[in-house]
Amino acid sequence: MAEVKESSFMQEDDKKPRVKVERKPGEPTPAFKGASWAALAIGLTAYLIGLFNAAMELNEKGYYFAVLVFGLYAAVSLQKAVRDKEEDIPVSGIYYGLSWLAVIIAILLMAIGLYNAGSIILSEKGFYGMAFVLSLFAAITIQKNIRDTQQAKDRD
């Protein structure tokens, strides 16, 4: 049986050395950044498509859209306040408390709205709830990634 050289299976591209992208210490990986943006895009797209196709009145759609926007803003604001406090950056107690209160209110508004929505079946309620939570989590993660990347660049 004839021996086959290992290099004969290598393609021309494999022979070129790969260039490794250097990350700064503390900077999130491109994969984590991409996953965060993908999660936000998926959550928002699913939520908005569901809202667009929902058989509810326009004022109900406006309510759920406003709760989403409020929740996203509140989540990013809370992430900033918590992070600032952790890094000994001055944060007033009122801002910190309001950030927590805003996130809690946004989640409560979504939960109460879905609980009282008679025109939405249970599976749709779960769909909206999960898309909402995914979007909030992704917004927090993106804010964290942006801040970590900026801090890594500032260290140099």
PDB file of C-alpha atoms in Angstrom:
ATOM      1  CA  MET A   1       0.000   0.000   0.000  1.00  0.00           C
ATOM      2  CA  ALA A   2       1.426   3.364  -1.000  1.00  0.00           C
ATOM      3  CA  GLU A   3       2.019   5.951   1.664  1.00  0.00           C
ATOM      4  CA  VAL A   4       0.413   9.293   1.107  1.00  0.00           C
ATOM      5  CA  LYS A   5       2.158  12.385   2.340  1.00  0.00           C
ATOM      6  CA  GLU A   6       0.185  14.430   4.834  1.00  0.00           C
ATOM      7  CA  SER A   7       0.958  17.613   3.000  1.00  0.00           C
ATOM      8  CA  SER A   8      -0.784  16.374  -0.138  1.00  0.00           C
ATOM      9  CA  PHE A   9      -4.104  16.764   1.664  1.00  0.00           C
ATOM     10  CA  MET A  10      -3.374  20.326   2.690  1.00  0.00           C
ATOM     11  CA  GLN A  11      -4.889  23.001   0.554  1.00  0.00           C
ATOM     12  CA  GLU A  12      -2.908  25.990  -0.576  1.00  0.00           C
ATOM     13  CA  ASP A  13      -4.698  28.218   1.961  1.00  0.00           C
ATOM     14  CA  ASP A  14      -3.643  25.952   4.840  1.00  0.00           C
ATOM     15  CA  LYS A  15       0.037  26.541   4.137  1.00  0.00           C
ATOM     16  CA  LYS A  16      -0.209  30.264   4.807  1.00  0.00           C
ATOM     17  CA  PRO A  17       0.306  31.251   8.432  1.00  0.00           C
ATOM     18  CA  ARG A  18      -2.824  32.534  10.097  1.00  0.00           C
ATOM     19  CA  VAL A  19      -2.737  36.014  11.497  1.00  0.00           C
ATOM     20  CA  LYS A  20      -3.945  36.055  15.071  1.00  0.00           C
ATOM     21  CA  VAL A  21      -5.884  39.138  16.040  1.00  0.00           C
ATOM     22  CA  GLU A  22      -4.538  40.493  19.298  1.00  0.00           C
ATOM     23  CA  ARG A  23      -7.099  41.428  21.901  1.00  0.00           C
ATOM     24  CA  LYS A  24      -6.373  43.834  24.660  1.00  0.00           C
ATOM     25  CA  PRO A  25      -6.719  42.516  28.228  1.00  0.00           C
ATOM     26  CA  GLY A  26     -10.319  42.752  29.380  1.00  0.00           C
ATOM     27  CA  GLU A  27     -11.730  43.208  25.886  1.00  0.00           C
ATOM     28  CA  PRO A  28     -14.578  40.828  24.971  1.00  0.00           C
ATOM     29  CA  THR A  29     -13.985  38.379  22.144  1.00  0.00           C
ATOM     30  CA  PRO A  30     -15.487  39.111  18.732  1.00  0.00           C
ATOM     31  CA  ALA A  31     -17.615  35.985  19.116  1.00  0.00           C
ATOM     32  CA  PHE A  32     -19.125  37.274  22.366  1.00  0.00           C
ATOM     33  CA  LYS A  33     -19.769  40.685  20.837  1.00  0.00           C
ATOM     34  CA  GLY A  34     -21.397  39.071  17.811  1.00  0.00           C
ATOM     35  CA  ALA A  35     -23.522  36.763  19.943  1.00  0.00           C
ATOM     36  CA  SER A  36     -24.728  39.741  21.992  1.00  0.00           C
ATOM     37  CA  TRP A  37     -25.719  41.719  18.907  1.00  0.00           C
ATOM     38  CA  ALA A  38     -27.356  38.628  17.391  1.00  0.00           C
ATOM     39  CA  ALA A  39     -29.380  38.055  20.571  1.00  0.00           C
ATOM     40  CA  LEU A  40     -30.595  41.659  20.509  1.00  0.00           C
ATOM     41  CA  ALA A  41     -31.458  41.472  16.818  1.00  0.00           C
ATOM     42  CA  ILE A  42     -33.315  38.172  17.265  1.00  0.00           C
ATOM     43  CA  GLY A  43     -35.192  39.364  20.363  1.00  0.00           C
ATOM     44  CA  LEU A  44     -36.212  42.703  18.869  1.00  0.00           C
ATOM     45  CA  THR A  45     -37.092  41.250  15.475  1.00  0.00           C
ATOM     46  CA  ALA A  46     -39.196  38.467  16.946  1.00  0.00           C
ATOM     47  CA  TYR A  47     -40.963  40.853  19.332  1.00  0.00           C
ATOM     48  CA  LEU A  48     -41.677  43.463  16.647  1.00  0.00           C
ATOM     49  CA  ILE A  49     -42.792  40.953  14.010  1.00  0.00           C
ATOM     50  CA  GLY A  50     -45.088  39.353  16.572  1.00  0.00           C
ATOM     51  CA  LEU A  51     -46.435  42.760  17.513  1.00  0.00           C
ATOM     52  CA  PHE A  52     -46.957  43.740  13.873  1.00  0.00           C
ATOM     53  CA  ASN A  53     -48.866  40.526  13.129  1.00  0.00           C
ATOM     54  CA  ALA A  54     -50.852  40.504  16.377  1.00  0.00           C
ATOM     55  CA  ALA A  55     -54.623  40.745  16.207  1.00  0.00           C
ATOM     56  CA  MET A  56     -54.889  43.550  18.731  1.00  0.00           C
ATOM     57  CA  GLU A  57     -55.829  47.196  18.567  1.00  0.00           C
ATOM     58  CA  LEU A  58     -53.265  49.831  17.766  1.00  0.00           C
ATOM     59  CA  ASN A  59     -53.306  51.251  21.293  1.00  0.00           C
ATOM     60  CA  GLU A  60     -52.412  47.791  22.673  1.00  0.00           C
ATOM     61  CA  LYS A  61     -49.563  47.481  20.190  1.00  0.00           C
ATOM     62  CA  GLY A  62     -48.372  50.929  21.243  1.00  0.00           C
ATOM     63  CA  TYR A  63     -48.437  49.863  24.894  1.00  0.00           C
ATOM     64  CA  TYR A  64     -46.266  46.807  24.267  1.00  0.00           C
ATOM     65  CA  PHE A  65     -43.884  48.778  22.072  1.00  0.00           C
ATOM     66  CA  ALA A  66     -43.531  51.512  24.713  1.00  0.00           C
ATOM     67  CA  VAL A  67     -42.875  48.907  27.415  1.00  0.00           C
ATOM     68  CA  LEU A  68     -40.138  47.376  25.244  1.00  0.00           C
ATOM     69  CA  VAL A  69     -38.419  50.719  24.632  1.00  0.00           C
ATOM     70  CA  PHE A  70     -38.745  51.689  28.301  1.00  0.00           C
ATOM     71  CA  GLY A  71     -37.372  48.312  29.393  1.00  0.00           C
ATOM     72  CA  LEU A  72     -34.366  48.533  27.065  1.00  0.00           C
ATOM     73  CA  TYR A  73     -33.489  52.011  28.269  1.00  0.00           C
ATOM     74  CA  ALA A  74     -33.971  51.052  31.906  1.00  0.00           C
ATOM     75  CA  ALA A  75     -31.796  47.933  31.552  1.00  0.00           C
ATOM     76  CA  VAL A  76     -28.924  49.842  29.954  1.00  0.00           C
ATOM     77  CA  SER A  77     -29.218  52.576  32.575  1.00  0.00           C
ATOM     78  CA  LEU A  78     -29.150  50.026  35.386  1.00  0.00           C
ATOM     79  CA  GLN A  79     -26.112  48.283  33.910  1.00  0.00           C
ATOM     80  CA  LYS A  80     -24.288  51.597  33.759  1.00  0.00           C
ATOM     81  CA  ALA A  81     -25.214  52.539  37.317  1.00  0.00           C
ATOM     82  CA  VAL A  82     -24.199  49.158  38.739  1.00  0.00           C
ATOM     83  CA  ARG A  83     -20.932  49.166  36.799  1.00  0.00           C
ATOM     84  CA  ASP A  84     -20.106  52.744  37.815  1.00  0.00           C
ATOM     85  CA  LYS A  85     -20.718  51.905  41.446  1.00  0.00           C
ATOM     86  CA  GLU A  86     -18.551  48.780  41.167  1.00  0.00           C
ATOM     87  CA  GLU A  87     -15.690  50.834  39.705  1.00  0.00           C
ATOM     88  CA  ASP A  88     -15.985  53.536  42.381  1.00  0.00           C
ATOM     89  CA  ILE A  89     -17.309  56.102  39.919  1.00  0.00           C
ATOM     90  CA  PRO A  90     -19.702  58.390  41.798  1.00  0.00           C
ATOM     91  CA  VAL A  91     -23.351  57.454  41.327  1.00  0.00           C
ATOM     92  CA  SER A  92     -26.062  59.262  43.232  1.00  0.00           C
ATOM     93  CA  GLY A  93     -28.323  57.096  45.334  1.00  0.00           C
ATOM     94  CA  ILE A  94     -31.361  58.538  43.580  1.00  0.00           C
ATOM     95  CA  TYR A  95     -30.086  57.566  40.107  1.00  0.00           C
ATOM     96  CA  TYR A  96     -29.085  54.111  41.301  1.00  0.00           C
ATOM     97  CA  GLY A  97     -32.456  53.554  42.953  1.00  0.00           C
ATOM     98  CA  LEU A  98     -34.394  54.931  39.987  1.00  0.00           C
ATOM     99  CA  SER A  99     -32.481  52.634  37.647  1.00  0.00           C
ATOM    100  CA  TRP A 100     -33.516  49.597  39.668  1.00  0.00           C
ATOM    101  CA  LEU A 101     -37.074  50.902  39.974  1.00  0.00           C
ATOM    102  CA  ALA A 102     -37.342  51.517  36.220  1.00  0.00           C
ATOM    103  CA  VAL A 103     -36.285  47.954  35.366  1.00  0.00           C
ATOM    104  CA  ILE A 104     -38.686  46.506  37.923  1.00  0.00           C
ATOM    105  CA  ILE A 105     -41.530  48.685  36.629  1.00  0.00           C
ATOM    106  CA  ALA A 106     -40.806  47.726  32.999  1.00  0.00           C
ATOM    107  CA  ILE A 107     -40.889  44.026  33.851  1.00  0.00           C
ATOM    108  CA  LEU A 108     -44.047  44.478  35.941  1.00  0.00           C
ATOM    109  CA  LEU A 109     -45.754  46.434  33.158  1.00  0.00           C
ATOM    110  CA  MET A 110     -44.972  43.640  30.721  1.00  0.00           C
ATOM    111  CA  ALA A 111     -46.136  40.928  33.125  1.00  0.00           C
ATOM    112  CA  ILE A 112     -49.346  42.753  34.104  1.00  0.00           C
ATOM    113  CA  GLY A 113     -50.085  43.635  30.482  1.00  0.00           C
ATOM    114  CA  LEU A 114     -49.670  40.040  29.361  1.00  0.00           C
ATOM    115  CA  TYR A 115     -51.643  38.691  32.324  1.00  0.00           C
ATOM    116  CA  ASN A 116     -54.594  40.971  31.553  1.00  0.00           C
ATOM    117  CA  ALA A 117     -54.478  40.570  27.762  1.00  0.00           C
ATOM    118  CA  GLY A 118     -57.592  38.627  26.898  1.00  0.00           C
ATOM    119  CA  SER A 119     -57.008  38.730  23.159  1.00  0.00           C
ATOM    120  CA  ILE A 120     -53.633  36.961  23.350  1.00  0.00           C
ATOM    121  CA  ILE A 121     -53.402  33.196  23.713  1.00  0.00           C
ATOM    122  CA  LEU A 122     -51.069  31.709  26.299  1.00  0.00           C
ATOM    123  CA  SER A 123     -48.370  30.682  23.795  1.00  0.00           C
ATOM    124  CA  GLU A 124     -48.226  34.242  22.423  1.00  0.00           C
ATOM    125  CA  LYS A 125     -47.886  35.602  25.948  1.00  0.00           C
ATOM    126  CA  GLY A 126     -44.903  33.334  26.486  1.00  0.00           C
ATOM    127  CA  PHE A 127     -43.466  34.420  23.144  1.00  0.00           C
ATOM    128  CA  TYR A 128     -43.683  38.112  24.044  1.00  0.00           C
ATOM    129  CA  GLY A 129     -42.298  37.514  27.515  1.00  0.00           C
ATOM    130  CA  MET A 130     -39.289  35.567  26.242  1.00  0.00           C
ATOM    131  CA  ALA A 131     -38.534  38.023  23.419  1.00  0.00           C
ATOM    132  CA  PHE A 132     -38.747  40.877  25.940  1.00  0.00           C
ATOM    133  CA  VAL A 133     -36.374  39.227  28.411  1.00  0.00           C
ATOM    134  CA  LEU A 134     -33.950  38.240  25.628  1.00  0.00           C
ATOM    135  CA  SER A 135     -33.889  41.824  24.375  1.00  0.00           C
ATOM    136  CA  LEU A 136     -33.253  43.250  27.851  1.00  0.00           C
ATOM    137  CA  PHE A 137     -30.455  40.784  28.532  1.00  0.00           C
ATOM    138  CA  ALA A 138     -28.861  41.455  25.144  1.00  0.00           C
ATOM    139  CA  ALA A 139     -29.010  45.228  25.669  1.00  0.00           C
ATOM    140  CA  ILE A 140     -27.237  44.851  29.015  1.00  0.00           C
ATOM    141  CA  THR A 141     -24.590  42.612  27.451  1.00  0.00           C
ATOM    142  CA  ILE A 142     -23.979  44.980  24.540  1.00  0.00           C
ATOM    143  CA  GLN A 143     -23.592  47.902  26.956  1.00  0.00           C
ATOM    144  CA  LYS A 144     -21.073  45.837  28.934  1.00  0.00           C
ATOM    145  CA  ASN A 145     -19.157  44.898  25.765  1.00  0.00           C
ATOM    146  CA  ILE A 146     -18.979  48.511  24.610  1.00  0.00           C
ATOM    147  CA  ARG A 147     -17.719  49.649  27.980  1.00  0.00           C
ATOM    148  CA  ASP A 148     -15.173  46.828  28.292  1.00  0.00           C
ATOM    149  CA  THR A 149     -13.858  47.517  24.792  1.00  0.00           C
ATOM    150  CA  GLN A 150     -13.527  51.233  25.501  1.00  0.00           C
ATOM    151  CA  GLN A 151     -11.724  50.607  28.781  1.00  0.00           C
ATOM    152  CA  ALA A 152      -9.322  48.183  27.087  1.00  0.00           C
ATOM    153  CA  LYS A 153      -8.492  50.821  24.459  1.00  0.00           C
ATOM    154  CA  ASP A 154      -8.076  53.542  27.075  1.00  0.00           C
ATOM    155  CA  ARG A 155      -5.484  51.472  28.965  1.00  0.00           C
ATOM    156  CA  ASP A 156      -3.099  51.618  26.011  1.00  0.00           C
TER     157      ASP A 156
END
